[in-house]
mmCIF file of C-alpha atoms in Angstrom:
data_model
loop_
_atom_site.group_PDB
_atom_site.id
_atom_site.type_symbol
_atom_site.label_atom_id
_atom_site.label_comp_id
_atom_site.label_asym_id
_atom_site.label_seq_id
_atom_site.Cartn_x
_atom_site.Cartn_y
_atom_site.Cartn_z
ATOM 1 C CA UNK B 1 -4.989 20.914 -58.961
ATOM 2 C CA UNK B 2 -1.469 18.939 -57.593
ATOM 3 C CA UNK B 3 -1.643 15.436 -59.507
ATOM 4 C CA UNK B 4 -2.243 12.932 -56.750
ATOM 5 C CA UNK B 5 0.544 11.129 -55.319
ATOM 6 C CA UNK B 6 0.828 6.841 -56.154
ATOM 7 C CA UNK B 7 2.475 4.565 -54.825
ATOM 8 C CA UNK B 8 2.709 1.582 -55.989
ATOM 9 C CA UNK B 9 2.029 -2.364 -54.113
ATOM 10 C CA UNK B 10 6.002 -2.333 -53.805
ATOM 11 C CA UNK B 11 6.311 0.629 -52.332
ATOM 12 C CA UNK B 12 3.770 -0.020 -49.361
ATOM 13 C CA UNK B 13 6.563 -3.272 -48.794
ATOM 14 C CA UNK B 14 9.364 -1.127 -48.912
ATOM 15 C CA UNK B 15 11.516 -1.956 -45.704
ATOM 16 C CA UNK B 16 12.445 2.237 -45.983
ATOM 17 C CA UNK B 17 8.724 2.815 -45.739
ATOM 18 C CA UNK B 18 8.809 0.684 -42.491
ATOM 19 C CA UNK B 19 11.629 2.616 -41.248
ATOM 20 C CA UNK B 20 9.674 5.626 -42.207
ATOM 21 C CA UNK B 21 6.623 4.552 -40.340
ATOM 22 C CA UNK B 22 8.932 3.222 -37.189
ATOM 23 C CA UNK B 23 10.426 6.267 -36.934
ATOM 24 C CA UNK B 24 7.394 8.841 -37.041
ATOM 25 C CA UNK B 25 6.567 7.089 -33.544
ATOM 26 C CA UNK B 26 9.020 6.918 -32.901
ATOM 27 C CA UNK B 27 9.301 10.912 -32.469
ATOM 28 C CA UNK B 28 5.804 10.925 -30.887
ATOM 29 C CA UNK B 29 6.513 8.242 -28.723
ATOM 30 C CA UNK B 30 3.209 6.295 -30.361
ATOM 31 C CA UNK B 31 3.179 3.330 -27.623
ATOM 32 C CA UNK B 32 0.776 1.489 -29.560
ATOM 33 C CA UNK B 33 -1.925 -0.354 -28.673
ATOM 34 C CA UNK B 34 -1.999 -0.701 -24.733
ATOM 35 C CA UNK B 35 -3.300 -4.226 -23.597
ATOM 36 C CA UNK B 36 -5.369 -4.773 -20.395
ATOM 37 C CA UNK B 37 -3.539 -6.872 -17.509
ATOM 38 C CA UNK B 38 -4.824 -10.100 -16.541
ATOM 39 C CA UNK B 39 -6.348 -9.708 -13.669
ATOM 40 C CA UNK B 40 -4.439 -11.767 -11.486
ATOM 41 C CA UNK B 41 -1.564 -9.094 -11.719
ATOM 42 C CA UNK B 42 -3.782 -6.080 -11.630
ATOM 43 C CA UNK B 43 -5.179 -7.856 -7.857
ATOM 44 C CA UNK B 44 -1.214 -8.608 -7.399
ATOM 45 C CA UNK B 45 -0.424 -4.522 -7.960
ATOM 46 C CA UNK B 46 -3.302 -3.778 -6.285
ATOM 47 C CA UNK B 47 -2.125 -2.198 -2.619
ATOM 48 C CA UNK B 48 -5.457 -3.139 -0.533
ATOM 49 C CA UNK B 49 -4.220 -7.068 -1.559
ATOM 50 C CA UNK B 50 -0.158 -6.659 -0.803
ATOM 51 C CA UNK B 51 -0.311 -4.679 1.959
ATOM 52 C CA UNK B 52 -2.855 -7.437 3.691
ATOM 53 C CA UNK B 53 -0.554 -9.514 2.668
ATOM 54 C CA UNK B 54 2.439 -8.083 3.999
ATOM 55 C CA UNK B 55 0.127 -7.266 7.305
ATOM 56 C CA UNK B 56 -0.904 -10.545 8.076
ATOM 57 C CA UNK B 57 2.722 -11.689 7.676
ATOM 58 C CA UNK B 58 4.036 -9.371 9.959
ATOM 59 C CA UNK B 59 0.933 -10.089 12.528
ATOM 60 C CA UNK B 60 2.432 -14.069 11.716
ATOM 61 C CA UNK B 61 6.286 -13.015 12.351
ATOM 62 C CA UNK B 62 5.238 -11.118 15.444
ATOM 63 C CA UNK B 63 3.339 -14.099 17.236
ATOM 64 C CA UNK B 64 6.088 -16.416 16.113
ATOM 65 C CA UNK B 65 8.782 -14.434 17.908
ATOM 66 C CA UNK B 66 6.069 -14.259 21.011
ATOM 67 C CA UNK B 67 5.098 -17.138 21.461
ATOM 68 C CA UNK B 68 7.893 -19.326 22.425
ATOM 69 C CA UNK B 69 7.436 -16.512 26.071
ATOM 70 C CA UNK B 70 3.894 -17.686 26.307
ATOM 71 C CA UNK B 71 2.769 -20.114 29.135
ATOM 72 C CA UNK B 72 -1.243 -20.228 28.899
ATOM 73 C CA UNK B 73 -0.538 -21.808 32.319
ATOM 74 C CA UNK B 74 0.713 -18.958 34.394
ATOM 75 C CA UNK B 75 -1.374 -16.527 33.609
ATOM 76 C CA UNK B 76 -4.298 -18.189 35.034
ATOM 77 C CA UNK B 77 -1.902 -18.701 38.479
ATOM 78 C CA UNK B 78 -1.349 -14.079 38.585
ATOM 79 C CA UNK B 79 1.990 -13.713 37.516
ATOM 80 C CA UNK B 80 3.667 -12.313 35.233
ATOM 81 C CA UNK B 81 3.193 -13.871 31.066
ATOM 82 C CA UNK B 82 6.290 -11.941 29.156
ATOM 83 C CA UNK B 83 4.648 -12.976 25.618
ATOM 84 C CA UNK B 84 1.091 -11.290 26.809
ATOM 85 C CA UNK B 85 3.129 -8.001 28.249
ATOM 86 C CA UNK B 86 5.242 -7.628 24.869
ATOM 87 C CA UNK B 87 2.080 -9.169 22.758
ATOM 88 C CA UNK B 88 1.133 -5.659 21.641
ATOM 89 C CA UNK B 89 4.495 -3.993 21.040
ATOM 90 C CA UNK B 90 5.700 -6.538 19.195
ATOM 91 C CA UNK B 91 2.962 -7.565 17.028
ATOM 92 C CA UNK B 92 2.422 -3.880 16.251
ATOM 93 C CA UNK B 93 6.629 -3.796 15.444
ATOM 94 C CA UNK B 94 6.642 -6.125 13.351
ATOM 95 C CA UNK B 95 3.597 -5.269 11.650
ATOM 96 C CA UNK B 96 4.520 -1.981 11.150
ATOM 97 C CA UNK B 97 7.763 -3.196 9.461
ATOM 98 C CA UNK B 98 6.183 -5.220 6.979
ATOM 99 C CA UNK B 99 3.570 -2.480 5.719
ATOM 100 C CA UNK B 100 6.706 -0.447 5.763
ATOM 101 C CA UNK B 101 8.459 -2.326 3.407
ATOM 102 C CA UNK B 102 6.273 -3.619 0.759
ATOM 103 C CA UNK B 103 5.500 -0.376 -1.066
ATOM 104 C CA UNK B 104 9.085 -0.567 -1.463
ATOM 105 C CA UNK B 105 9.360 -4.080 -2.201
ATOM 106 C CA UNK B 106 7.307 -3.890 -5.286
ATOM 107 C CA UNK B 107 8.545 -1.071 -6.390
ATOM 108 C CA UNK B 108 11.768 -2.489 -6.909
ATOM 109 C CA UNK B 109 13.079 0.051 -4.349
ATOM 110 C CA UNK B 110 14.836 -0.919 -1.489
ATOM 111 C CA UNK B 111 16.385 1.706 -0.854
ATOM 112 C CA UNK B 112 12.576 2.827 0.263
ATOM 113 C CA UNK B 113 12.376 -0.125 1.171
ATOM 114 C CA UNK B 114 15.071 -0.367 3.956
ATOM 115 C CA UNK B 115 14.343 3.435 5.185
ATOM 116 C CA UNK B 116 10.530 2.519 5.475
ATOM 117 C CA UNK B 117 10.492 -0.647 7.563
ATOM 118 C CA UNK B 118 13.339 0.522 9.851
ATOM 119 C CA UNK B 119 11.151 3.578 10.742
ATOM 120 C CA UNK B 120 8.116 1.404 10.913
ATOM 121 C CA UNK B 121 9.460 -0.709 12.908
ATOM 122 C CA UNK B 122 10.884 2.036 15.687
ATOM 123 C CA UNK B 123 7.423 3.895 15.631
ATOM 124 C CA UNK B 124 5.503 0.728 15.984
ATOM 125 C CA UNK B 125 7.137 -1.130 18.898
ATOM 126 C CA UNK B 126 7.692 2.373 20.696
ATOM 127 C CA UNK B 127 4.002 3.520 20.039
ATOM 128 C CA UNK B 128 3.157 -0.061 20.965
ATOM 129 C CA UNK B 129 4.637 0.761 24.603
ATOM 130 C CA UNK B 130 2.730 4.094 24.709
ATOM 131 C CA UNK B 131 -0.488 2.745 23.124
ATOM 132 C CA UNK B 132 -0.626 -0.026 26.840
ATOM 133 C CA UNK B 133 -1.433 2.638 28.929
ATOM 134 C CA UNK B 134 -5.105 3.765 26.590
ATOM 135 C CA UNK B 135 -5.658 0.623 25.631
ATOM 136 C CA UNK B 136 -5.308 -1.249 29.102
ATOM 137 C CA UNK B 137 -7.790 2.107 30.191
ATOM 138 C CA UNK B 138 -10.417 0.718 27.481
ATOM 139 C CA UNK B 139 -9.988 -3.335 27.194
ATOM 140 C CA UNK B 140 -10.027 -3.505 31.372
ATOM 141 C CA UNK B 141 -12.794 -1.244 31.919
ATOM 142 C CA UNK B 142 -15.161 -3.078 28.802
ATOM 143 C CA UNK B 143 -14.107 -6.685 30.518
ATOM 144 C CA UNK B 144 -14.953 -5.237 33.879
ATOM 145 C CA UNK B 145 -18.508 -4.802 32.481
ATOM 146 C CA UNK B 146 -18.852 -7.794 31.048
ATOM 147 C CA UNK B 147 -17.286 -10.003 34.301
ATOM 148 C CA UNK B 148 -20.159 -8.212 36.052
ATOM 149 C CA UNK B 149 -22.826 -9.679 33.675
ATOM 150 C CA UNK B 150 -21.015 -13.382 34.419
ATOM 151 C CA UNK B 151 -23.440 -15.603 37.552
ATOM 152 C CA UNK B 152 -20.462 -16.742 39.048
ATOM 153 C CA UNK B 153 -17.274 -16.663 36.697
ATOM 154 C CA UNK B 154 -14.684 -18.463 36.755
ATOM 155 C CA UNK B 155 -11.286 -17.025 35.811
ATOM 156 C CA UNK B 156 -9.473 -17.793 32.557
ATOM 157 C CA UNK B 157 -13.021 -18.796 31.412
ATOM 158 C CA UNK B 158 -14.942 -17.391 28.159
ATOM 159 C CA UNK B 159 -18.175 -15.492 28.743
ATOM 160 C CA UNK B 160 -20.977 -15.736 26.710
ATOM 161 C CA UNK B 161 -23.308 -14.297 24.987
ATOM 162 C CA UNK B 162 -23.692 -10.077 25.972
ATOM 163 C CA UNK B 163 -20.942 -10.098 28.503
ATOM 164 C CA UNK B 164 -18.984 -12.075 24.742
ATOM 165 C CA UNK B 165 -20.668 -9.384 22.976
ATOM 166 C CA UNK B 166 -18.919 -6.290 25.158
ATOM 167 C CA UNK B 167 -15.843 -8.375 25.773
ATOM 168 C CA UNK B 168 -15.226 -7.868 21.733
ATOM 169 C CA UNK B 169 -15.910 -5.162 21.714
ATOM 170 C CA UNK B 170 -13.257 -4.038 24.251
ATOM 171 C CA UNK B 171 -10.281 -6.472 22.155
ATOM 172 C CA UNK B 172 -11.620 -4.783 19.535
ATOM 173 C CA UNK B 173 -11.566 -0.822 21.042
ATOM 174 C CA UNK B 174 -7.479 -2.294 22.316
ATOM 175 C CA UNK B 175 -6.683 -3.306 18.789
ATOM 176 C CA UNK B 176 -7.553 0.259 17.087
ATOM 177 C CA UNK B 177 -5.412 1.754 19.551
ATOM 178 C CA UNK B 178 -2.256 -0.279 19.005
ATOM 179 C CA UNK B 179 -2.758 -0.536 15.652
ATOM 180 C CA UNK B 180 -2.090 3.294 14.911
ATOM 181 C CA UNK B 181 1.361 2.665 15.375
ATOM 182 C CA UNK B 182 2.004 0.280 13.008
ATOM 183 C CA UNK B 183 -0.159 1.485 10.231
ATOM 184 C CA UNK B 184 1.738 5.138 10.611
ATOM 185 C CA UNK B 185 5.161 4.316 10.002
ATOM 186 C CA UNK B 186 5.930 4.523 6.686
ATOM 187 C CA UNK B 187 4.052 8.265 6.093
ATOM 188 C CA UNK B 188 6.405 9.287 8.799
ATOM 189 C CA UNK B 189 9.722 7.094 7.811
ATOM 190 C CA UNK B 190 8.379 9.271 3.892
ATOM 191 C CA UNK B 191 7.092 12.829 5.762
ATOM 192 C CA UNK B 192 3.913 12.524 4.294
ATOM 193 C CA UNK B 193 0.586 13.640 5.985
ATOM 194 C CA UNK B 194 -1.713 12.696 3.194
ATOM 195 C CA UNK B 195 0.021 8.743 3.870
ATOM 196 C CA UNK B 196 0.366 9.234 8.262
ATOM 197 C CA UNK B 197 -3.777 9.948 8.425
ATOM 198 C CA UNK B 198 -4.778 7.118 5.655
ATOM 199 C CA UNK B 199 -2.013 4.539 7.129
ATOM 200 C CA UNK B 200 -3.932 6.431 10.828
ATOM 201 C CA UNK B 201 -7.285 5.940 9.430
ATOM 202 C CA UNK B 202 -6.524 2.051 7.986
ATOM 203 C CA UNK B 203 -5.065 0.930 10.875
ATOM 204 C CA UNK B 204 -7.659 1.709 13.246
ATOM 205 C CA UNK B 205 -10.581 0.205 11.321
ATOM 206 C CA UNK B 206 -8.335 -3.574 10.271
ATOM 207 C CA UNK B 207 -7.803 -2.962 14.115
ATOM 208 C CA UNK B 208 -11.550 -2.656 15.253
ATOM 209 C CA UNK B 209 -12.384 -5.600 12.976
ATOM 210 C CA UNK B 210 -9.043 -8.027 13.418
ATOM 211 C CA UNK B 211 -9.567 -7.291 16.574
ATOM 212 C CA UNK B 212 -13.174 -8.331 16.743
ATOM 213 C CA UNK B 213 -12.673 -11.147 15.344
ATOM 214 C CA UNK B 214 -9.969 -12.282 17.893
ATOM 215 C CA UNK B 215 -12.794 -13.296 21.049
ATOM 216 C CA UNK B 216 -14.308 -16.093 18.347
ATOM 217 C CA UNK B 217 -10.921 -16.873 16.864
ATOM 218 C CA UNK B 218 -10.139 -18.584 20.726
ATOM 219 C CA UNK B 219 -13.622 -19.789 21.540
ATOM 220 C CA UNK B 220 -12.704 -22.143 17.704
ATOM 221 C CA UNK B 221 -8.927 -22.909 18.733
ATOM 222 C CA UNK B 222 -8.243 -22.488 21.861
ATOM 223 C CA UNK B 223 -7.612 -25.766 22.970
ATOM 224 C CA UNK B 224 -9.853 -28.011 25.803
ATOM 225 C CA UNK B 225 -6.720 -27.678 28.291
ATOM 226 C CA UNK B 226 -6.321 -24.086 27.975
ATOM 227 C CA UNK B 227 -3.695 -23.960 25.299
ATOM 228 C CA UNK B 228 -4.091 -20.579 22.873
ATOM 229 C CA UNK B 229 -1.336 -21.513 20.451
ATOM 230 C CA UNK B 230 -3.148 -21.979 17.175
ATOM 231 C CA UNK B 231 -5.521 -19.702 18.562
ATOM 232 C CA UNK B 232 -3.186 -16.159 18.475
ATOM 233 C CA UNK B 233 -1.026 -17.281 15.832
ATOM 234 C CA UNK B 234 -4.174 -17.149 13.691
ATOM 235 C CA UNK B 235 -5.681 -13.718 15.392
ATOM 236 C CA UNK B 236 -2.739 -11.708 15.250
ATOM 237 C CA UNK B 237 -2.855 -12.668 11.596
ATOM 238 C CA UNK B 238 -6.021 -11.837 11.155
ATOM 239 C CA UNK B 239 -5.613 -8.517 12.601
ATOM 240 C CA UNK B 240 -2.423 -8.306 10.308
ATOM 241 C CA UNK B 241 -4.081 -8.618 7.738
ATOM 242 C CA UNK B 242 -7.532 -6.139 8.263
ATOM 243 C CA UNK B 243 -5.243 -3.241 9.055
ATOM 244 C CA UNK B 244 -3.467 -3.604 5.812
ATOM 245 C CA UNK B 245 -6.236 -3.965 4.077
ATOM 246 C CA UNK B 246 -8.085 -1.237 5.740
ATOM 247 C CA UNK B 247 -4.496 1.193 4.934
ATOM 248 C CA UNK B 248 -5.110 0.472 1.138
ATOM 249 C CA UNK B 249 -9.085 0.420 0.861
ATOM 250 C CA UNK B 250 -8.545 4.422 2.491
ATOM 251 C CA UNK B 251 -5.149 5.082 0.096
ATOM 252 C CA UNK B 252 -7.584 4.390 -2.913
ATOM 253 C CA UNK B 253 -11.298 6.079 -1.075
ATOM 254 C CA UNK B 254 -8.823 9.138 -0.278
ATOM 255 C CA UNK B 255 -7.166 9.856 -3.709
ATOM 256 C CA UNK B 256 -7.223 12.645 -5.750
ATOM 257 C CA UNK B 257 -4.763 12.373 -8.163
ATOM 258 C CA UNK B 258 -2.551 8.831 -9.200
ATOM 259 C CA UNK B 259 -0.399 7.098 -12.557
ATOM 260 C CA UNK B 260 -1.280 4.061 -13.792
ATOM 261 C CA UNK B 261 1.816 2.427 -15.453
ATOM 262 C CA UNK B 262 0.807 0.660 -18.623
ATOM 263 C CA UNK B 263 3.957 -0.117 -20.425
ATOM 264 C CA UNK B 264 6.981 -1.034 -18.465
ATOM 265 C CA UNK B 265 8.424 -3.169 -15.941
ATOM 266 C CA UNK B 266 5.545 -2.571 -13.434
ATOM 267 C CA UNK B 267 3.088 -2.694 -15.944
ATOM 268 C CA UNK B 268 -0.307 -2.272 -14.097
ATOM 269 C CA UNK B 269 0.951 -0.830 -10.956
ATOM 270 C CA UNK B 270 -0.924 2.079 -9.704
ATOM 271 C CA UNK B 271 0.763 5.033 -7.866
ATOM 272 C CA UNK B 272 -0.710 7.544 -5.694
ATOM 273 C CA UNK B 273 0.065 11.253 -5.657
ATOM 274 C CA UNK B 274 0.502 12.450 -2.497
ATOM 275 C CA UNK B 275 3.096 15.171 -3.242
ATOM 276 C CA UNK B 276 2.021 18.756 -4.143
ATOM 277 C CA UNK B 277 6.199 17.882 -6.248
ATOM 278 C CA UNK B 278 6.115 13.874 -7.462
ATOM 279 C CA UNK B 279 9.136 13.534 -8.835
ATOM 280 C CA UNK B 280 9.738 10.676 -12.159
ATOM 281 C CA UNK B 281 13.130 9.605 -11.951
ATOM 282 C CA UNK B 282 15.245 6.673 -13.106
ATOM 283 C CA UNK B 283 16.589 7.330 -8.917
ATOM 284 C CA UNK B 284 15.459 5.241 -6.739
ATOM 285 C CA UNK B 285 15.008 8.123 -4.645
ATOM 286 C CA UNK B 286 12.498 9.618 -6.547
ATOM 287 C CA UNK B 287 8.728 9.710 -5.446
ATOM 288 C CA UNK B 288 7.905 7.093 -8.752
ATOM 289 C CA UNK B 289 10.575 4.614 -9.522
ATOM 290 C CA UNK B 290 10.541 4.142 -13.025
ATOM 291 C CA UNK B 291 13.738 1.652 -13.526
ATOM 292 C CA UNK B 292 14.672 -0.384 -16.477
ATOM 293 C CA UNK B 293 15.273 2.119 -18.892
ATOM 294 C CA UNK B 294 18.483 3.643 -20.375
ATOM 295 C CA UNK B 295 16.046 6.547 -21.678
ATOM 296 C CA UNK B 296 14.456 7.919 -18.483
ATOM 297 C CA UNK B 297 17.326 10.449 -16.587
ATOM 298 C CA UNK B 298 17.798 10.254 -12.962
ATOM 299 C CA UNK B 299 15.354 13.519 -11.929
ATOM 300 C CA UNK B 300 13.217 12.947 -15.658
ATOM 301 C CA UNK B 301 10.309 14.878 -15.082
ATOM 302 C CA UNK B 302 7.666 16.850 -12.283
ATOM 303 C CA UNK B 303 4.318 16.622 -11.907
ATOM 304 C CA UNK B 304 2.792 19.486 -9.604
ATOM 305 C CA UNK B 305 -0.471 19.746 -7.941
ATOM 306 C CA UNK B 306 -0.941 23.624 -7.758
ATOM 307 C CA UNK B 307 -4.311 24.081 -6.287
ATOM 308 C CA UNK B 308 -5.397 20.990 -7.619
ATOM 309 C CA UNK B 309 -3.965 21.747 -11.181
ATOM 310 C CA UNK B 310 -1.990 19.260 -11.623
ATOM 311 C CA UNK B 311 1.124 20.162 -14.633
ATOM 312 C CA UNK B 312 4.323 17.691 -15.872
ATOM 313 C CA UNK B 313 7.307 19.518 -16.442
ATOM 314 C CA UNK B 314 9.983 17.764 -18.237
ATOM 315 C CA UNK B 315 13.626 18.362 -16.186
ATOM 316 C CA UNK B 316 14.863 19.843 -19.530
ATOM 317 C CA UNK B 317 16.034 15.567 -20.285
ATOM 318 C CA UNK B 318 17.595 14.858 -23.418
ATOM 319 C CA UNK B 319 15.273 12.078 -24.056
ATOM 320 C CA UNK B 320 11.950 14.440 -23.415
ATOM 321 C CA UNK B 321 8.537 14.308 -21.580
ATOM 322 C CA UNK B 322 5.759 13.084 -24.129
ATOM 323 C CA UNK B 323 2.170 13.547 -23.261
ATOM 324 C CA UNK B 324 -0.833 12.270 -25.401
ATOM 325 C CA UNK B 325 2.139 11.469 -28.545
ATOM 326 C CA UNK B 326 3.505 15.580 -28.057
ATOM 327 C CA UNK B 327 6.791 16.652 -26.499
ATOM 328 C CA UNK B 328 6.250 19.052 -23.679
ATOM 329 C CA UNK B 329 8.242 21.313 -21.863
ATOM 330 C CA UNK B 330 5.428 22.395 -19.786
ATOM 331 C CA UNK B 331 1.704 21.408 -19.787
ATOM 332 C CA UNK B 332 -1.673 21.239 -17.855
ATOM 333 C CA UNK B 333 -2.167 17.683 -17.344
ATOM 334 C CA UNK B 334 -5.799 16.154 -17.883
ATOM 335 C CA UNK B 335 -8.008 13.649 -17.041
ATOM 336 C CA UNK B 336 -7.061 9.646 -18.998
ATOM 337 C CA UNK B 337 -3.295 12.173 -20.466
ATOM 338 C CA UNK B 338 -1.097 9.109 -21.797
ATOM 339 C CA UNK B 339 3.055 10.143 -20.229
ATOM 340 C CA UNK B 340 5.725 8.473 -22.272
ATOM 341 C CA UNK B 341 8.956 8.618 -20.996
ATOM 342 C CA UNK B 342 11.953 6.403 -22.290
ATOM 343 C CA UNK B 343 9.702 3.224 -22.933
ATOM 344 C CA UNK B 344 7.462 3.523 -19.703
ATOM 345 C CA UNK B 345 4.581 4.382 -20.670
ATOM 346 C CA UNK B 346 1.821 6.224 -17.624
ATOM 347 C CA UNK B 347 -1.396 6.842 -17.727
ATOM 348 C CA UNK B 348 -2.922 10.526 -15.252
ATOM 349 C CA UNK B 349 -6.653 10.093 -13.408
ATOM 350 C CA UNK B 350 -7.406 12.805 -10.857
ATOM 351 C CA UNK B 351 -11.288 13.048 -9.311
ATOM 352 C CA UNK B 352 -12.443 16.157 -9.568
ATOM 353 C CA UNK B 353 -13.001 19.022 -6.779
ATOM 354 C CA UNK B 354 -16.394 18.401 -6.405
ATOM 355 C CA UNK B 355 -15.878 21.410 -3.083
#
């Protein structure tokens, strides 16, 4: 039997030993301890949170633009009110613009933010104009029913009881329809079917809830002389908030695979994997943009979905791709695998298909 290796106290504190340990950790891409991010960081990077803020900002911006064109007295005289005529398309356009830019801004990717916001603005406005037709039909029917339930209705008077509930349902249905173009713009810009579907479903749900609150807000905030400035501001902002909130929630409910940045400039940010082939790299054109890391190539690695089995492939990079500390050129990913690219650490997660 060979003699045991003896290490002195001086050896333990030798700079050469420290350098050797650091070198071995580097070669294995051992990221060291991963600390949980503060709850406030996790909330800020949660897509439901920043999309809700973006949607609310879009609704409020739409109100700022529209309000100078509103004249609450003109409506009662039966004349055309430009603000009311443009209410739906302008609101949908600016909610869409802010929602479209949110992900790109959070990820420090101005190219994506610009592209998505411009497309979302156009889709929101054009879609809002088109949606005026079904919205007008639905709201016209529901408001007619509400009017028929009122005794001696007075023009401009808010109904009460069951009539108010019917009116609220009609307005909620209208906002649900109008919110669709605001929610699908980013998916159209990215040419991602799943993002379009999530945006459509989330926007409909958010518009429904936000629209349902529109009339109660009016009851509280409309002034005695019938001026609805503050009511519109709060109402449009509320609709935008709920549209963004539910788009984020639907994305979370329906996601099947994602990576969480554990170390890096966006530590705490979750990236949902939608595509069959997702590019990770330092290029702004990458699907997951990993910036501020010189060791990461513009096209560094691919996460490929092959029928529900996720694999990662290194793109022949000098620095390599590591999974659980092991350099890989191609391997199947398991839930909670740790991926290291340069100094950036990602955790891969996925939901098992139970069907």
